[in-house]
Amino acid sequence: MLKRIIEDIDNAKAKDPASRHRLDVALTYPGLHAIWGHRIAHFLWNRRLRLFARIYANQMRRITGIEIHPGAKIGRRFFIDHGMGVVIGETAIVGDDVMLYHDVTLGARSQDRGKRHPTIGSNVTIGAGARVLGPVMIGDGVRIGANAVVTKDLAARTDHELADTFSI
């Protein structure tokens, strides 16, 4: 567990040029606190302690301004920069090395049961204010521009295509 916490801190430090030192990052980055809180809520959710998971997740939302449903699956080295207003729905799946900016929504477009939130691949960046809605697939390496609204699948990007940013 300590290795994961250090990995999270080092990841935030690497992705945020404004970071100063590990202690600063550990104590003052709400995106990290939200992820750490989500891990606890997700643990409870998976043990069918769903009410306690939701209560804990709501407390983390009040503290950080970031709402991550306890049922969401989040990969390693996930970083939320300036996280206020981020919402991640129950059936969302987020890969490794994903970066979100503030006010991003990974939300649903229907009230159906089952998979209704996005699946985000690895090495994806989603710009401020973007909305990724419905059970869409966002491929590895995709960059979604600020304030984009994505309602369709986006294919993975190859190395030479990584300079492109989607604003749909």
Tab-separated table of C-alpha atoms in Angstrom, residues 12-13 29 39-41 48 59 64 66 73 81 86 97 114 119 123 125 142 149 157 166 168:
chain	number	residue	atom	x	y	z
A	12	ALA	CA	1.481	13.822	-9.470
A	13	LYS	CA	4.885	15.432	-9.059
A	29	TYR	CA	-3.477	17.861	-3.802
A	39	ARG	CA	-9.714	3.153	-3.084
A	40	ILE	CA	-11.252	2.840	0.379
A	41	ALA	CA	-14.807	3.336	-0.930
A	48	ARG	CA	-21.028	-5.392	-0.558
A	59	GLN	CA	-17.589	12.621	2.526
A	64	THR	CA	-12.213	17.408	-2.342
A	66	ILE	CA	-14.366	15.467	-6.746
A	73	LYS	CA	-12.763	1.093	-11.632
A	81	ASP	CA	-5.217	18.181	-11.795
A	86	VAL	CA	-14.825	16.131	-11.644
A	97	ASP	CA	-1.651	6.722	-16.680
A	114	GLY	CA	-25.743	-2.093	-16.698
A	119	THR	CA	-14.339	3.115	-20.644
A	123	ASN	CA	-2.309	7.131	-21.462
A	125	THR	CA	-5.617	13.033	-21.244
A	142	VAL	CA	-6.256	9.720	-26.959
A	149	VAL	CA	-18.451	16.564	-25.620
A	157	ARG	CA	-3.828	6.729	-31.264
A	166	PHE	CA	-9.953	15.692	-30.198
A	168	ILE	CA	-15.798	16.754	-30.655
